Amino acid sequence: MTGTESKKQEILKAYQLRHACKAFDTNEKISDEDFHFILEAGRLSPSSFGFEPWKFVVIQNETLREKLIPVSGGAKGQLPTASHFVVILARREEGLRIGSDHVNKMFKHIHHMPEEIVQDWSDFYNSFVETELEDNDRLIFEWSIRQTYIALGNMMTAAAQIGIDSCPIEGFDKKQVTAILQNEGIINGDDFGVACMVAFGYRQKDPKRPQTRQPLDEIVEWR
């Protein structure tokens, strides 16, 4: 088997072993080095216009986790047991408009665009917002949330490739979770909103049945 074939099999094996882990082994903790690797997979993820409209809040404080349990039904098993628990925030609409501090930072200080390029991209982006997102605050925020799922997927895949389990979570009360994070000073003002959650750790036990998926030929159409 060639190096490429071996790598492909390694990646597919990680996908096949990964499952939505409902509870984790509390006796096993992810090392700092391994979790940094997972976060790097999120940080290096692509995003529309390169705006990186996300923030990864790693919640290790047990008291804060306990506050989240009553309003996070989909994470009742993961919040008390996960080695690492992440709430992914998405940048809200005001921070994604031309002229905002964040957009200026990304254009000028992260991507180091010359002024004339900034103007061209600004015109292009404004056109995108006006046509594709209908210049609508809600649609802009939803578009921002969709970007975070790219990072979410990459983090879970990276974790699986080094033998770490995970579970993506959408089952929570956004308003109440947001209120808790605001009270804790994690969300300040209207800069960010809650997109999703994800738990990481090591499984307590293997799932009762192997992973099931539809056959490839039923979900792929060639034209």
XYZ file of C-alpha atoms in Angstrom:
223
model
C 0.000 0.000 0.000
C 1.382 3.399 -0.997
C 1.775 6.265 1.451
C -1.211 8.021 -0.100
C -3.426 4.939 0.137
C -2.354 4.403 3.733
C -3.227 8.002 4.607
C -6.643 7.699 2.922
C -7.427 4.545 4.882
C -6.298 6.233 8.101
C -8.637 9.182 7.485
C -11.606 6.967 6.569
C -11.018 4.838 9.659
C -11.230 7.974 11.806
C -14.571 8.876 10.209
C -15.852 5.344 10.715
C -14.898 5.275 14.400
C -16.238 8.745 15.163
C -19.698 8.904 16.685
C -21.808 11.383 18.642
C -20.494 10.508 22.077
C -23.221 11.029 24.688
C -21.009 10.615 27.759
C -17.253 10.528 28.277
C -14.819 8.737 30.561
C -14.155 11.239 33.336
C -10.908 9.476 34.240
C -9.298 10.346 30.915
C -8.337 13.901 30.015
C -7.119 15.311 26.721
C -3.562 16.594 26.945
C -2.886 20.297 26.449
C -0.867 19.485 23.338
C -3.645 17.422 21.767
C -6.337 19.976 22.509
C -4.196 22.758 21.088
C -3.996 20.672 17.909
C -7.818 20.473 17.804
C -8.135 24.234 18.303
C -5.581 24.827 15.552
C -7.761 22.796 13.179
C -10.572 25.229 13.984
C -8.390 28.314 13.681
C -7.025 27.252 10.290
C -10.463 26.526 8.846
C -11.657 28.456 5.781
C -14.402 31.059 5.998
C -16.316 33.154 3.507
C -14.327 36.282 2.587
C -11.731 35.088 5.098
C -13.594 36.856 7.901
C -13.161 34.060 10.471
C -16.383 35.107 12.230
C -15.939 32.732 15.168
C -14.765 32.512 18.732
C -14.110 29.257 20.587
C -14.996 29.453 24.289
C -13.501 26.478 26.131
C -15.589 25.991 29.261
C -13.669 24.045 31.897
C -15.159 25.733 34.961
C -17.418 23.161 36.636
C -19.717 25.781 38.152
C -20.320 27.353 34.756
C -20.957 23.952 33.213
C -23.546 23.270 35.917
C -25.304 26.535 35.095
C -25.552 25.475 31.457
C -26.980 21.995 32.097
C -30.624 23.049 32.804
C -30.789 25.053 29.547
C -28.768 22.653 27.386
C -30.856 19.511 27.097
C -28.735 18.125 24.281
C -25.603 18.347 26.429
C -26.826 16.887 29.736
C -24.557 13.878 29.383
C -21.588 15.744 27.922
C -21.352 18.829 30.148
C -20.566 16.834 33.321
C -18.244 14.323 31.644
C -16.398 15.931 28.708
C -12.691 16.509 29.083
C -13.125 19.753 27.129
C -16.382 21.526 26.301
C -16.520 24.291 23.691
C -19.214 26.846 22.968
C -18.675 28.250 19.475
C -19.742 31.854 19.042
C -20.555 33.526 15.728
C -19.903 37.191 15.090
C -23.110 39.169 14.807
C -24.184 41.366 11.930
C -22.791 44.706 13.141
C -19.284 43.264 13.212
C -19.611 41.962 9.674
C -20.440 45.174 7.894
C -17.969 47.231 5.910
C -16.347 49.794 8.169
C -16.668 47.670 11.319
C -13.580 47.181 13.466
C -13.519 43.456 12.711
C -13.776 43.771 8.938
C -11.109 46.500 8.920
C -8.857 44.316 11.060
C -9.261 41.311 8.771
C -8.672 43.258 5.566
C -5.782 45.413 6.738
C -4.025 43.690 9.634
C -4.645 39.979 9.089
C -4.728 39.723 5.283
C -2.511 42.811 4.798
C -4.417 44.059 1.771
C -3.275 47.261 0.023
C -5.823 50.068 0.212
C -6.925 49.695 -3.410
C -7.575 45.974 -2.879
C -9.518 46.736 0.284
C -11.772 49.025 -1.741
C -12.350 46.389 -4.415
C -13.167 43.721 -1.825
C -15.398 46.130 0.074
C -17.437 46.837 -3.055
C -17.685 43.122 -3.822
C -18.670 42.264 -0.258
C -21.285 45.015 -0.079
C -22.824 43.655 -3.263
C -22.891 40.166 -1.725
C -24.592 41.441 1.435
C -27.172 43.415 -0.518
C -28.046 40.650 -2.993
C -27.370 37.269 -1.365
C -28.143 38.307 2.214
C -30.775 40.924 1.304
C -29.007 43.436 3.581
C -30.872 41.705 6.409
C -29.383 41.502 9.904
C -30.862 38.086 10.633
C -29.580 36.608 7.359
C -26.115 38.057 7.975
C -25.975 36.440 11.417
C -27.227 33.108 10.056
C -24.546 33.278 7.351
C -21.991 33.893 10.103
C -23.240 30.857 12.022
C -22.863 28.669 8.918
C -19.180 29.576 8.748
C -18.624 28.252 12.274
C -19.813 24.810 11.208
C -16.821 24.530 8.888
C -14.526 24.976 11.897
C -16.712 22.626 13.964
C -16.401 19.828 11.399
C -12.665 20.280 11.045
C -12.145 20.190 14.814
C -14.122 16.967 15.176
C -12.297 15.339 12.263
C -8.912 16.380 13.634
C -9.897 14.957 17.030
C -11.008 11.648 15.506
C -7.716 11.273 13.678
C -5.827 11.265 16.984
C -8.305 8.988 18.766
C -10.355 11.642 20.564
C -14.144 11.434 20.627
C -16.552 14.325 20.198
C -20.188 15.308 19.968
C -21.671 18.356 18.196
C -24.602 19.877 20.079
C -27.478 22.084 18.957
C -29.952 21.064 21.657
C -29.943 24.119 23.890
C -31.966 27.241 24.608
C -30.054 29.952 22.766
C -31.599 32.842 24.675
C -30.876 31.366 28.070
C -27.390 30.171 27.159
C -26.656 33.627 25.773
C -27.914 35.233 28.992
C -25.638 33.012 31.083
C -22.618 33.829 28.939
C -23.439 37.528 29.145
C -23.709 37.354 32.934
C -20.317 35.650 33.007
C -18.800 38.405 30.838
C -18.042 35.951 28.028
C -20.352 37.724 25.595
C -20.071 41.493 25.822
C -22.646 43.634 24.063
C -23.786 42.464 20.642
C -20.449 41.340 19.225
C -21.210 37.606 19.257
C -24.090 35.164 19.439
C -24.140 31.455 20.233
C -23.802 29.172 17.198
C -23.332 25.644 18.570
C -21.535 23.554 21.158
C -19.123 20.643 20.916
C -17.784 18.262 23.541
C -14.473 16.386 23.403
C -13.097 13.501 25.418
C -12.716 9.731 25.443
C -15.731 7.442 25.176
C -16.943 5.483 28.199
C -17.889 2.594 25.947
C -18.267 1.782 22.293
C -21.629 2.507 20.645
C -24.164 -0.321 20.645
C -24.108 -0.626 16.876
C -21.606 0.249 14.142
C -21.904 3.510 12.275
C -24.643 3.503 9.633
C -24.869 5.711 6.557
C -26.719 5.675 3.255
C -24.818 4.075 0.339
C -22.701 6.502 -1.666
C -24.610 5.855 -4.902
C -27.857 6.985 -3.228
C -26.542 10.401 -2.236
C -24.256 11.242 -5.171
C -25.498 12.118 -8.630
C -23.148 12.615 -11.566
C -24.129 14.743 -14.548
